Short mmCIF file of C-alpha atoms in Angstrom, two decimals:
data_model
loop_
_atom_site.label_atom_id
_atom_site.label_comp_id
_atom_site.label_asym_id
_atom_site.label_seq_id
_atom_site.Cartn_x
_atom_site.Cartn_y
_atom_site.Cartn_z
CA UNK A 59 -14.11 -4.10 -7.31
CA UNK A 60 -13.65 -3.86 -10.95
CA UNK A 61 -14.86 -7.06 -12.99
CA UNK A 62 -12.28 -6.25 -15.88
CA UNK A 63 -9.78 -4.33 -16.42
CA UNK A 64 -9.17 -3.68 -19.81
CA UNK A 65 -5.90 -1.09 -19.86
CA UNK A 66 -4.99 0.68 -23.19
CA UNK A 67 -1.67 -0.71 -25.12
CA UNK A 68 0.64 1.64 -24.18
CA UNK A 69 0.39 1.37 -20.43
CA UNK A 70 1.04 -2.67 -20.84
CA UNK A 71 4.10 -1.79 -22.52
CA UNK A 72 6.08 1.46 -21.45
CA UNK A 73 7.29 2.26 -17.87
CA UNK A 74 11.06 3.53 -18.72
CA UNK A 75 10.69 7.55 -17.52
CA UNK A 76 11.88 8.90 -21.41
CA UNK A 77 13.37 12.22 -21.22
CA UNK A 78 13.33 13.55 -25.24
CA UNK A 79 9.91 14.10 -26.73
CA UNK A 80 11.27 15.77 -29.47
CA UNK A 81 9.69 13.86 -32.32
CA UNK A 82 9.19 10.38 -33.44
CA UNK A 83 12.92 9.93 -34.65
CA UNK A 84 14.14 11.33 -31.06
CA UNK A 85 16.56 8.56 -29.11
CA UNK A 86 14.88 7.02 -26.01
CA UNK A 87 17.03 8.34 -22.79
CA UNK A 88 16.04 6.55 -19.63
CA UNK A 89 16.49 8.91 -16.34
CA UNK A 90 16.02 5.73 -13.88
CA UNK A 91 17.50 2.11 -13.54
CA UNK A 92 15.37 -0.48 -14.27
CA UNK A 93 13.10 -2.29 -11.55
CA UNK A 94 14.56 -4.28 -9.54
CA UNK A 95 13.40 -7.58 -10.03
CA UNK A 96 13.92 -11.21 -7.73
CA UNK A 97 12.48 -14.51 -7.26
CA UNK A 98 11.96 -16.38 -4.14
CA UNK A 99 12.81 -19.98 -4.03
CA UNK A 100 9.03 -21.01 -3.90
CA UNK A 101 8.82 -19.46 -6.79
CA UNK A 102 7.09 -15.74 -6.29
CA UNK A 103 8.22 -13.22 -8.78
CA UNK A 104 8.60 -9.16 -6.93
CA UNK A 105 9.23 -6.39 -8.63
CA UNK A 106 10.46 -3.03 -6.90
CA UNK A 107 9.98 0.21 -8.81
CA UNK A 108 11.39 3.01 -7.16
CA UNK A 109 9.84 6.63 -7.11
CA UNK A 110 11.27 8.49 -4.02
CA UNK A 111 8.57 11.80 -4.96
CA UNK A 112 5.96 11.13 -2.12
CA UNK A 113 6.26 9.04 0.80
CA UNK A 114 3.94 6.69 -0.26
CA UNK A 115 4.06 2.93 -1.87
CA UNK A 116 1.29 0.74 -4.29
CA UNK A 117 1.58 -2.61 -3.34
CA UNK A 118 0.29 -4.69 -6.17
CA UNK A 119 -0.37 -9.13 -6.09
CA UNK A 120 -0.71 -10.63 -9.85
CA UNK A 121 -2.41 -14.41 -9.65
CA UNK A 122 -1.42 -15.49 -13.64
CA UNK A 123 -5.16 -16.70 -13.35
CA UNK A 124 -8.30 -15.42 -14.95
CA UNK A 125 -11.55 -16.19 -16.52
CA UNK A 126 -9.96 -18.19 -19.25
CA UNK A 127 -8.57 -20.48 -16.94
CA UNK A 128 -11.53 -21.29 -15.58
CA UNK A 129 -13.53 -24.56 -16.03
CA UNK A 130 -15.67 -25.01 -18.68
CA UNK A 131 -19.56 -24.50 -17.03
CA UNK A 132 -18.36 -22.51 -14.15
CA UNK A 133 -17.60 -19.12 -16.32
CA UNK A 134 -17.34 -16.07 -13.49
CA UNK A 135 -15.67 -18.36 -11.00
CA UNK A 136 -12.44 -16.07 -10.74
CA UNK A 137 -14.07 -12.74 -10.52
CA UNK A 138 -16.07 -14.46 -7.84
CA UNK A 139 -12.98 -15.43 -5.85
CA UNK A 140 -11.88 -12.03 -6.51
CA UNK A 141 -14.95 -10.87 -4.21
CA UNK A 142 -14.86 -13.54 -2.13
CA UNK A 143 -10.93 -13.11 -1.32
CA UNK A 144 -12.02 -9.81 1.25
CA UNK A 145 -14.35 -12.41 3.88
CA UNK A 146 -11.37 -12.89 5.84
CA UNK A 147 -9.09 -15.47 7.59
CA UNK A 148 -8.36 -16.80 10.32
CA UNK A 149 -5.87 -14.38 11.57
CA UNK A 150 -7.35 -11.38 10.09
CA UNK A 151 -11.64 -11.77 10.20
CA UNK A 152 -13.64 -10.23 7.47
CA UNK A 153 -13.41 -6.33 6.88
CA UNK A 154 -10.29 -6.22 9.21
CA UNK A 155 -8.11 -5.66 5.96
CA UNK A 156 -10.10 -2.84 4.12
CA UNK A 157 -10.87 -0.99 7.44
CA UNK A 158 -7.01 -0.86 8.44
CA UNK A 159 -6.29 0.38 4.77
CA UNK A 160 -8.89 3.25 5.30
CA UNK A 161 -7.91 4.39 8.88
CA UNK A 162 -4.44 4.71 7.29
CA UNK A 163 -5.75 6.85 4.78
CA UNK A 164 -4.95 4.72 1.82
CA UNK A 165 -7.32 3.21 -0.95
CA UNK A 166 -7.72 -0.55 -2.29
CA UNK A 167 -9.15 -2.27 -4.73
CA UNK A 168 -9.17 -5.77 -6.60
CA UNK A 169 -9.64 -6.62 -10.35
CA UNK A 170 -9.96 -9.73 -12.83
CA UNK A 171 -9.49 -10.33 -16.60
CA UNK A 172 -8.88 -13.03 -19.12
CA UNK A 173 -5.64 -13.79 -17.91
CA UNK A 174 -4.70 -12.42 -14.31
CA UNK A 175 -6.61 -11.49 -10.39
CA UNK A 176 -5.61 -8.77 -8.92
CA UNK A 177 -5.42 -6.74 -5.56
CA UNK A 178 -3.88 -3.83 -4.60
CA UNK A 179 -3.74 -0.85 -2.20
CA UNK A 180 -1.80 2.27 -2.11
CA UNK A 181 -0.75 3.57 1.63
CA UNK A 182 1.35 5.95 3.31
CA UNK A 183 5.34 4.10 3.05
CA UNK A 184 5.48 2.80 6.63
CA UNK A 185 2.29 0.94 6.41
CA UNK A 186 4.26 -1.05 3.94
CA UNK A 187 4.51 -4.24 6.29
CA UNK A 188 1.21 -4.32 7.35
CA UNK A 189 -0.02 -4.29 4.13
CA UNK A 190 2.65 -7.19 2.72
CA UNK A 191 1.45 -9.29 6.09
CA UNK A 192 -2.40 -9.06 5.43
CA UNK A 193 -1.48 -9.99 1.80
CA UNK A 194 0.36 -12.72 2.53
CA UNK A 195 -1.81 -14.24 4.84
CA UNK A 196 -4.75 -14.29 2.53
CA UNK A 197 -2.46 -16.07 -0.29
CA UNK A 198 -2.99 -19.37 1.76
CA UNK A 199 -5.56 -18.20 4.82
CA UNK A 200 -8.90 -18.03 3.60
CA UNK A 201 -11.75 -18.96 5.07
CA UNK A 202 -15.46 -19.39 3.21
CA UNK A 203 -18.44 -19.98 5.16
CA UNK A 204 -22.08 -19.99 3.16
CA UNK A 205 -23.24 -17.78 4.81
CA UNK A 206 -21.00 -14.95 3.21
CA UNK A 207 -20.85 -16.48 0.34
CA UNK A 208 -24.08 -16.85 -0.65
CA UNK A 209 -25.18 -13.25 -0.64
CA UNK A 210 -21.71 -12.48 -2.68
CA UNK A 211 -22.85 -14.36 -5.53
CA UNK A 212 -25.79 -12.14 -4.94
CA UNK A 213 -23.77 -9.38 -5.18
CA UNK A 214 -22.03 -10.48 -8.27
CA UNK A 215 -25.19 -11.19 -10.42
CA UNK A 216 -26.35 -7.74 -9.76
CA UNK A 217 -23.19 -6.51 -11.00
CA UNK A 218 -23.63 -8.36 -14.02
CA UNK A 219 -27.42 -6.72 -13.83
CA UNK A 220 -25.52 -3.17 -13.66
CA UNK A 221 -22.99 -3.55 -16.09
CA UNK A 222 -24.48 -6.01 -18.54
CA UNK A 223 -28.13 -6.83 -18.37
CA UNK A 224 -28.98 -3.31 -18.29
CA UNK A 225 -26.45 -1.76 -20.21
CA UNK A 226 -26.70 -2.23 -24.14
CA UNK A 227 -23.38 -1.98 -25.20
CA UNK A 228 -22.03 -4.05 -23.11
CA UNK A 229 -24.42 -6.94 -24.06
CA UNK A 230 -23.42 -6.39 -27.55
CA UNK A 231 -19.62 -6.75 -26.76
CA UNK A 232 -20.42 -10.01 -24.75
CA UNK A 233 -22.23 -11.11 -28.09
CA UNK A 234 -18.99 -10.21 -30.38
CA UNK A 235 -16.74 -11.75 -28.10
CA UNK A 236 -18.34 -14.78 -28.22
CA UNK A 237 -18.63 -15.03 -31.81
CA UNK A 238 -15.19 -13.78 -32.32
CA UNK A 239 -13.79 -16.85 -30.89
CA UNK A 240 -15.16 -19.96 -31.82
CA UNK A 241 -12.55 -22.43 -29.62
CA UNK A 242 -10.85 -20.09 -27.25
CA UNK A 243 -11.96 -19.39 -23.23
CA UNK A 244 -11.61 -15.75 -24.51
CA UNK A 245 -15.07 -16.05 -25.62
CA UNK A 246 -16.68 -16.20 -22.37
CA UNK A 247 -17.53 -12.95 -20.37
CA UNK A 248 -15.31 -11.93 -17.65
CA UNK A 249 -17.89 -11.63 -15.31
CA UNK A 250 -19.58 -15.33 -16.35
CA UNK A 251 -22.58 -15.95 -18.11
CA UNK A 252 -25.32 -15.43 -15.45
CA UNK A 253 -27.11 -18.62 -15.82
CA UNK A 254 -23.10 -20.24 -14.53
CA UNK A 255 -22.75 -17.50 -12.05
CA UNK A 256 -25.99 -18.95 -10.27
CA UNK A 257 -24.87 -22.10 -9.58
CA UNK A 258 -21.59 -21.10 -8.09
CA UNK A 259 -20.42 -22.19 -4.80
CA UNK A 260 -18.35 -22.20 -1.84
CA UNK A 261 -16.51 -25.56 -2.39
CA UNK A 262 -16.25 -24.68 -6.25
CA UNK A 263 -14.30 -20.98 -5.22
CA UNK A 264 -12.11 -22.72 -2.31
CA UNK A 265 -11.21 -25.36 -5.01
CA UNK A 266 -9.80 -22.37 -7.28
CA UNK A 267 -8.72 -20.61 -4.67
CA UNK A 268 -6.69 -23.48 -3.51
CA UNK A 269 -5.57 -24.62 -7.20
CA UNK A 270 -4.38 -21.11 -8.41
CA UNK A 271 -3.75 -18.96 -5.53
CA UNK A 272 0.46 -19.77 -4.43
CA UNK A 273 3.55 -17.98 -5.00
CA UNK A 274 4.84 -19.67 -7.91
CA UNK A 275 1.75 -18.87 -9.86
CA UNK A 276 2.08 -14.80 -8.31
CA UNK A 277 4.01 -11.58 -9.20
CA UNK A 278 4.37 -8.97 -6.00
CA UNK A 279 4.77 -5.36 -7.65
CA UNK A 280 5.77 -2.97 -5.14
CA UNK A 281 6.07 0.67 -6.50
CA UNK A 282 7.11 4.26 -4.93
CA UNK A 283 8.74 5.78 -1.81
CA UNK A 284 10.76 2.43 -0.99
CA UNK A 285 13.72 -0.13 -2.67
CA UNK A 286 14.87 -3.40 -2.67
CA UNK A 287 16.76 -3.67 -0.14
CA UNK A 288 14.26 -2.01 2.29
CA UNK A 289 11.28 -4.65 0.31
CA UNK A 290 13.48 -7.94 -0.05
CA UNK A 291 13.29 -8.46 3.84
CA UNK A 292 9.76 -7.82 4.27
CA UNK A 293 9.01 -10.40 1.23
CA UNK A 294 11.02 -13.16 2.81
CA UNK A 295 9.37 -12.76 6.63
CA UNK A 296 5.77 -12.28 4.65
CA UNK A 297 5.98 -14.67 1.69
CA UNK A 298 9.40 -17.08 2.16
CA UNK A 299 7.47 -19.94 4.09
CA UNK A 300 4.44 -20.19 1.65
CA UNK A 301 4.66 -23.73 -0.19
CA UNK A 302 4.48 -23.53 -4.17
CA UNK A 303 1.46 -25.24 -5.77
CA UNK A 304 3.43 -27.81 -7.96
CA UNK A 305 0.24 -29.05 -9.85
CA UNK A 306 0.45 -25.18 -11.72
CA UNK A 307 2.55 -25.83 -14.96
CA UNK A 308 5.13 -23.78 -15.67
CA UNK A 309 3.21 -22.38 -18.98
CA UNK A 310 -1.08 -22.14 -19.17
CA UNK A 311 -2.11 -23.79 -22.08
CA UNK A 312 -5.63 -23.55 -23.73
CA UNK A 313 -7.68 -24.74 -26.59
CA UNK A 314 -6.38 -22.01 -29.70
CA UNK A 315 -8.96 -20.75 -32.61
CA UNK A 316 -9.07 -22.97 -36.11
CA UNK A 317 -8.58 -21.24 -39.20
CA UNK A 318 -11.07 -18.22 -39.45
CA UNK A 319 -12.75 -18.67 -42.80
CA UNK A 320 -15.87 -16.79 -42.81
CA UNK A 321 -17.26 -13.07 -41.49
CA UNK A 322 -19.76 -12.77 -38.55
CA UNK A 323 -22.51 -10.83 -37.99
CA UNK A 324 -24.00 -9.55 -34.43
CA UNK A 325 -27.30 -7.94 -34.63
CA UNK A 326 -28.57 -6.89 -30.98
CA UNK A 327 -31.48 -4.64 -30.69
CA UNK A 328 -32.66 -2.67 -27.21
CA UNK A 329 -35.17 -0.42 -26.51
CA UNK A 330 -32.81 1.14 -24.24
CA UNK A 331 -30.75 2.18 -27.46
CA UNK A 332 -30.40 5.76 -28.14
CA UNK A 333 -27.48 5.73 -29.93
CA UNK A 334 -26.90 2.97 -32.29
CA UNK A 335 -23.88 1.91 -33.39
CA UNK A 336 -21.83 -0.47 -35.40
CA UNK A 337 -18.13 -2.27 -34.19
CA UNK A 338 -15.80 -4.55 -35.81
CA UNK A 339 -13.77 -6.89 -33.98
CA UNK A 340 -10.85 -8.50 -35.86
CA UNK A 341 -8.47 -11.46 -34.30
CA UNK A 342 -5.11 -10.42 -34.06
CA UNK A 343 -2.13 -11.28 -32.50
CA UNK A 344 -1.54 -10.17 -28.80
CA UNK A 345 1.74 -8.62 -27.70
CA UNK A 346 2.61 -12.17 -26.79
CA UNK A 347 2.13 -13.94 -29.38
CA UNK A 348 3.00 -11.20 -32.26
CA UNK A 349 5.89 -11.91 -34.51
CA UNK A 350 8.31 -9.21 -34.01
CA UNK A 351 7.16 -5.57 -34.83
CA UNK A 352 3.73 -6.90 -35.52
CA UNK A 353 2.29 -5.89 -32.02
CA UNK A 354 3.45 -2.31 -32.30
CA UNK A 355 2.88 -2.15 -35.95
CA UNK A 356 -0.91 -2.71 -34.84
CA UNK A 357 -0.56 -0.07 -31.91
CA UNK A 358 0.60 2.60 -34.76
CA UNK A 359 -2.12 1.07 -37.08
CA UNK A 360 -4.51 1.82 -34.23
CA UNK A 361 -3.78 5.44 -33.70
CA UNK A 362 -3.44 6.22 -37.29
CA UNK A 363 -7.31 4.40 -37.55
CA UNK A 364 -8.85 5.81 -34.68
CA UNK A 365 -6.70 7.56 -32.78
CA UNK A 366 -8.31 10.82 -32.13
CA UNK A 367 -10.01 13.71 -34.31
CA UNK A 368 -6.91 13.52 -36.73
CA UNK A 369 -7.44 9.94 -37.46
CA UNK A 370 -8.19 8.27 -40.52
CA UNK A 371 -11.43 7.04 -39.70
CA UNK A 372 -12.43 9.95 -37.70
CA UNK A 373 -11.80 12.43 -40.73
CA UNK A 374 -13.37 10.17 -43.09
CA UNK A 375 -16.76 9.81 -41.35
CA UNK A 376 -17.12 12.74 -39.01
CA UNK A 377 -15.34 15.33 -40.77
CA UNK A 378 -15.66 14.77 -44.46
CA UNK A 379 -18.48 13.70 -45.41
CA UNK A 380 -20.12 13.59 -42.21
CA UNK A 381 -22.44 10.31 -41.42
CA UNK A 382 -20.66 9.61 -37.60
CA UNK A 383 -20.57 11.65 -34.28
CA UNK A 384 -18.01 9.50 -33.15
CA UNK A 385 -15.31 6.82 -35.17
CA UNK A 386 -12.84 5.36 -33.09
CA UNK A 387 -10.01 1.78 -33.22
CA UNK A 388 -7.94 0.20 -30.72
CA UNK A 389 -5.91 -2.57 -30.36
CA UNK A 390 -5.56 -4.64 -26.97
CA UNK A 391 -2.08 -5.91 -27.00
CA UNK A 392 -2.50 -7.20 -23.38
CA UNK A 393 -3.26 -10.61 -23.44
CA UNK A 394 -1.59 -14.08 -22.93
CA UNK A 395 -2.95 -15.35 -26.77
CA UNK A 396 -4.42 -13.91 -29.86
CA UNK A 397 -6.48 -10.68 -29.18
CA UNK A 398 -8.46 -8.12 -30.45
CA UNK A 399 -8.30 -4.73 -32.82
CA UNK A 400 -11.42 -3.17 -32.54
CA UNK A 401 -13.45 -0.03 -34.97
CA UNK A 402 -16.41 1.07 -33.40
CA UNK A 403 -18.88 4.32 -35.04
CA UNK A 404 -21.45 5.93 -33.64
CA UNK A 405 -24.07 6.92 -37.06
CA UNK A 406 -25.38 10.17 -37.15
CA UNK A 407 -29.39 10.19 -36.86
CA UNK A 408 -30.92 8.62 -40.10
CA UNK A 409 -27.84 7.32 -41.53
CA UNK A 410 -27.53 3.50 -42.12
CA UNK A 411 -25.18 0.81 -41.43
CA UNK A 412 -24.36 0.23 -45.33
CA UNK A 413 -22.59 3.64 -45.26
CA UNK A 414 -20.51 4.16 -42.61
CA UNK A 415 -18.87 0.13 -43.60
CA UNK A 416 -18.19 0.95 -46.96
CA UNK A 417 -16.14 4.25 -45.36
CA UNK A 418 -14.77 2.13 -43.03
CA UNK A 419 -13.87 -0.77 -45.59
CA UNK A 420 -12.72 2.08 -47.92
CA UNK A 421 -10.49 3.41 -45.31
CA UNK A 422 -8.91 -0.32 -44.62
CA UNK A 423 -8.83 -0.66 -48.13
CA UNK A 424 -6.53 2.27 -49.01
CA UNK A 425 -4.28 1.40 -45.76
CA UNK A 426 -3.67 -1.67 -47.23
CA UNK A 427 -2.68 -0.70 -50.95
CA UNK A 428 -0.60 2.69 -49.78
CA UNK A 429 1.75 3.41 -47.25
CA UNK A 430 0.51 6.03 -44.19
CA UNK A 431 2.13 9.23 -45.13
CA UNK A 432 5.34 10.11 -43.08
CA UNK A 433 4.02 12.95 -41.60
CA UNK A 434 0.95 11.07 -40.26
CA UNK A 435 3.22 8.22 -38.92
CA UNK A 436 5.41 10.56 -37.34
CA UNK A 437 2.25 12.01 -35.29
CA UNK A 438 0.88 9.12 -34.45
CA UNK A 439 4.12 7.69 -32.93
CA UNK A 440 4.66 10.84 -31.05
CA UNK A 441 1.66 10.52 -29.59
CA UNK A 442 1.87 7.15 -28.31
CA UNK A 443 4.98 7.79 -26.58
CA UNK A 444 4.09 11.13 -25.47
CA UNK A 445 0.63 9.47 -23.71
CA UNK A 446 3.02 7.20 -21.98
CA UNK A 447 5.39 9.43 -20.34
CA UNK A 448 2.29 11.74 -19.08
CA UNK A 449 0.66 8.37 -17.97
CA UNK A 450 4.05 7.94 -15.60
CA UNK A 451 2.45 10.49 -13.00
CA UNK A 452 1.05 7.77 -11.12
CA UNK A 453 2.96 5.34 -9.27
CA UNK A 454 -0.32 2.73 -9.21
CA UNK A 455 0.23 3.40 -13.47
CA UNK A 456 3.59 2.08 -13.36
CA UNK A 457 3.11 -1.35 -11.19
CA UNK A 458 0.58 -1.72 -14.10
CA UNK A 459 2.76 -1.27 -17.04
CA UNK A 460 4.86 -4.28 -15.24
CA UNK A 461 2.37 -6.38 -13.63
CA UNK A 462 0.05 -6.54 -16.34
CA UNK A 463 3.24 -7.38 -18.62
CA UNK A 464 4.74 -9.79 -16.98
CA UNK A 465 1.28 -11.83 -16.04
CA UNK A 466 1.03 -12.18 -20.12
CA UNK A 467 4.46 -13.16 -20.65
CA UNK A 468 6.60 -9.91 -21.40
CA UNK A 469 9.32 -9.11 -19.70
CA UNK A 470 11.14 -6.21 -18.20
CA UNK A 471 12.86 -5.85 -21.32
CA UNK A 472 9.50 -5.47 -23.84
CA UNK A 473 8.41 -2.88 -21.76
CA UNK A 474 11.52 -0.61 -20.80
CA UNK A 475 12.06 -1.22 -24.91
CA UNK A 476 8.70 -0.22 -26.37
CA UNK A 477 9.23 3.70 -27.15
CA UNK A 478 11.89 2.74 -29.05
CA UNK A 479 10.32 -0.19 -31.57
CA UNK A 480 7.26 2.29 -31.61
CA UNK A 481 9.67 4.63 -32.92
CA UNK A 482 11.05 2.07 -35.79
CA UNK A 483 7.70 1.33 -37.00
CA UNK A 484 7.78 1.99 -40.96
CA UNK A 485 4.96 2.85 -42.87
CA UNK A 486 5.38 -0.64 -45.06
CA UNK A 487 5.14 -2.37 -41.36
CA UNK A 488 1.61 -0.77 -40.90
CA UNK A 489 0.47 -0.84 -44.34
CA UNK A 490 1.47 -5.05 -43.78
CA UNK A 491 -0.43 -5.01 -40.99
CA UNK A 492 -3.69 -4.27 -42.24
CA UNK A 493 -3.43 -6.34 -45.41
CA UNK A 494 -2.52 -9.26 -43.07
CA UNK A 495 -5.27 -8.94 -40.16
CA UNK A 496 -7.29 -6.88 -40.96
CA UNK A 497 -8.83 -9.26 -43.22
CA UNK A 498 -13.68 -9.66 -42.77
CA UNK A 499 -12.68 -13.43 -42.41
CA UNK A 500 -11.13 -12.73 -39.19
CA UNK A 501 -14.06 -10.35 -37.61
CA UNK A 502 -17.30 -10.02 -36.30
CA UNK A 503 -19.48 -7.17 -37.12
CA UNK A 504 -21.73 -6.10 -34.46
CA UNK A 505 -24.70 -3.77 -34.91
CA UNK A 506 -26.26 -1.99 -31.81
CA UNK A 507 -30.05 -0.91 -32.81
CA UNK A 508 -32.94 0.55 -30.62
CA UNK A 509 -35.65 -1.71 -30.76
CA UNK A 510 -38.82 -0.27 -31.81
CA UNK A 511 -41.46 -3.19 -31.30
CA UNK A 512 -44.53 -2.69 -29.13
CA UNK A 513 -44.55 -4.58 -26.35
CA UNK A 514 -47.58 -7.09 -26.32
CA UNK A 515 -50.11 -6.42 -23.32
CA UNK A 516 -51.00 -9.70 -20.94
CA UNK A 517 -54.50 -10.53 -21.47
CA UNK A 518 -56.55 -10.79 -18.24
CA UNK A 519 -58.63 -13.63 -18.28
#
């Protein structure tokens, strides 16, 4: 089970199949209708996206809840209810769900993020109502004993062991995040801080479970060999008799960032380290929350940045001069409020801090006071809509363009749309861009070093 899923912009945004990949200033043609799309009266949202090429079907549940909405003091509680959601119920006992999955020859799995839960599994077409029943009847059927739960949360802190505590990086990025936001639940790791995780029970992940898990707070993605009128039927039987939660408002709201006034600085040193390196988060707006053309004005910004060996950043420090082995930006666009855009370089051996920044602040710089040049903004365009048709391959891709969309407030529309705002993106959009967020009050600068101090003996008495 995946503590985070953190999905580049493109496949948040883009799921109409585009059929000219001519160039940049080519017309979007869609070859397919749009998903079909309906809403039960207790308020679940489905979403039915045909592709007839193999008989088989990804059957995706969204819960709009993740670690943001969690209580302050108990960070980790909803990737611990993600684990926690495959002990069972009382129809269908623990392991009865994941073993039918495999002796059908499909594959599962469950993830959680700042602002959604998921689960999924991808099976053979006929095994379609099986799967919608056990799904259905863990929505409201759960059933926690200690005794599984206990050695869960055991299971969870040596996650965070594996893919925090002992990996560098990653304890770095929990650092910037933190710092990046000083008010907003966005600050807080996925996974929890461990000391929280400890302390986390069974009454504390039933109380969650019970708060956030019900069909007006869901989104039911079904995708491949199938359509609505084969899926509408099975929702109704499955799902149609589930009460809605009416305590979940209609829109999550949660405590927003103050004015950003002043840079940060991380500083994290490991003697794990081999390759140090230096990142710079900046707040941004999310796809959400963007005025319009800002979000894809920062995906473009992105690509031209760090978007591969022909990028600006990547040229500037790895090829020109060279002082990097690797300079790379993104932007996450998937998110519910303000978000990141991220630079992150890797320093060749015996070259400092000082002077990959000033390339990377003269590289900013120079964005903001001229224009990209067309045939650079062309590329990068191309690219991004190019990685998005090749991304369409997999059917499990395409329920997560539109789940992960819709569970941060898109709609069909943003997402069947994107190629073609991508495509309008001028180069005095961009160039705005980056004067207006990409602006050292708005970021943390974190520095990954290997630490070099000996490590003092114990003196036996």
């Amino acid at each position: 089970m995946m503590s985070q899923t953190r999905f580049v912009a493109f496949i948040l945004l883009f799921a109409a199949l585009v059929l000219s990949t001519t160039g940049a200033s080519a017309q979007t043609t869609f070859t397919s209708e749009p998903p079909a799309t309906f809403t039960l009266p207790n308020g679940l949202q489905v979403v039915v996206i045909q592709d007839h090429r193999t008989p088989v079907v990804t059957q995706m549940i969204w819960y709009k809840v993740g670690s943001a909405d969690e209580t302050p003091g108990k960070s980790g509680l909803a990737h611990f209810l993600e684990h926690l959601m495959f002990k069972g119920t009382a129809k269908h006992p623990e392991g009865e769900f994941s073993q039918t999955v495999l002796k059908v020859g499909g594959n599962e799995n469950a993830f959680t993020s700042n602002d959604y839960t998921g689960y999924f599994q991808r099976v053979p077409r006929e095994k379609l109502p099986l799967m919608m029943e056990f799904e259905a009847d863990r929505m409201t059927g759960l059933i926690l004993k200690d005794e599984n739960v206990l050695p869960e949360r055991d299971v969870v802190l040596e996650e965070y062991n594996m893919r925090v505590a002992n990996n560098p990086e990653a304890r770095l990025n929990e650092q910037i995040m933190a710092a990046l936001y000083l008010n907003h639940p966005y600050g807080r790791p996925v996974i929890g801080w461990h000391h929280e995780i400890e302390k986390l029970n069974r009454q504390e992940a039933l109380a969650f479970y019970h708060r956030f898990y019900a069909p007006n707070n869901a989104i039911l993605v079904i995708a491949g060999d199938t359509d609505v009128k084969e899926v509408r039927p099975l929702v109704e039987k499955n799902f149609g008799n589930i009460p809605p939660q009416p305590s979940i408002p209609a829109r999550r709201i949660r405590p927003q960032e103050p004015k950003q006034v002043a840079p940060r600085t991380v500083t994290l040193a490991d003697p794990h380290v081999e390759q140090p390196t230096m990142k710079r988060y900046y707040l941004v707006p999310s796809a959400t929350t963007a005025s319009k053309g800002e979000s894809t004005a920062l995906d473009v910004l992105a690509q031209l940045m760090g978007g591969g060996s022909n990028s600006y950043l990547y040229r500037a420090l790895v090829v020109d001069k060279p002082l990097a082995v690797a300079a790379t930006a993104a932007y996450q666009g998937t998110a519910l409020d303000p978000s990141q855009f991220s630079i992150a370089v890797a320093p060749k051996p015996g070259v400092e801090f000082p002077q990959v920044e000033q390339v990377v602040d003269n590289v900013i710089a120079d964005l903001k006071q001229n224009p990209p040049k067309a045939e650079d903004l062309e590329r990068v365009k191309t690219q991004l809509v190019a990685e998005a048709i090749y991304a369409q391959d997999n059917q499990a891709t395409m329920a997560r363009w539109y789940g992960g969309a819709l569970a941060t407030g898109l709609s069909i529309e943003d997402i069947r749309s994107w190629p073609d705002r991508i495509r309008a993106v001028t180069a005095d959009q961009v160039r705005a861009a980056a004067q207006k967020w990409l602006d050292k009050n708005r970021s943390v600068t974190g520095y990954l070093i290997k630490d070099t101090t000996p490590k003092r003996e114990e003196k036996r008495s």
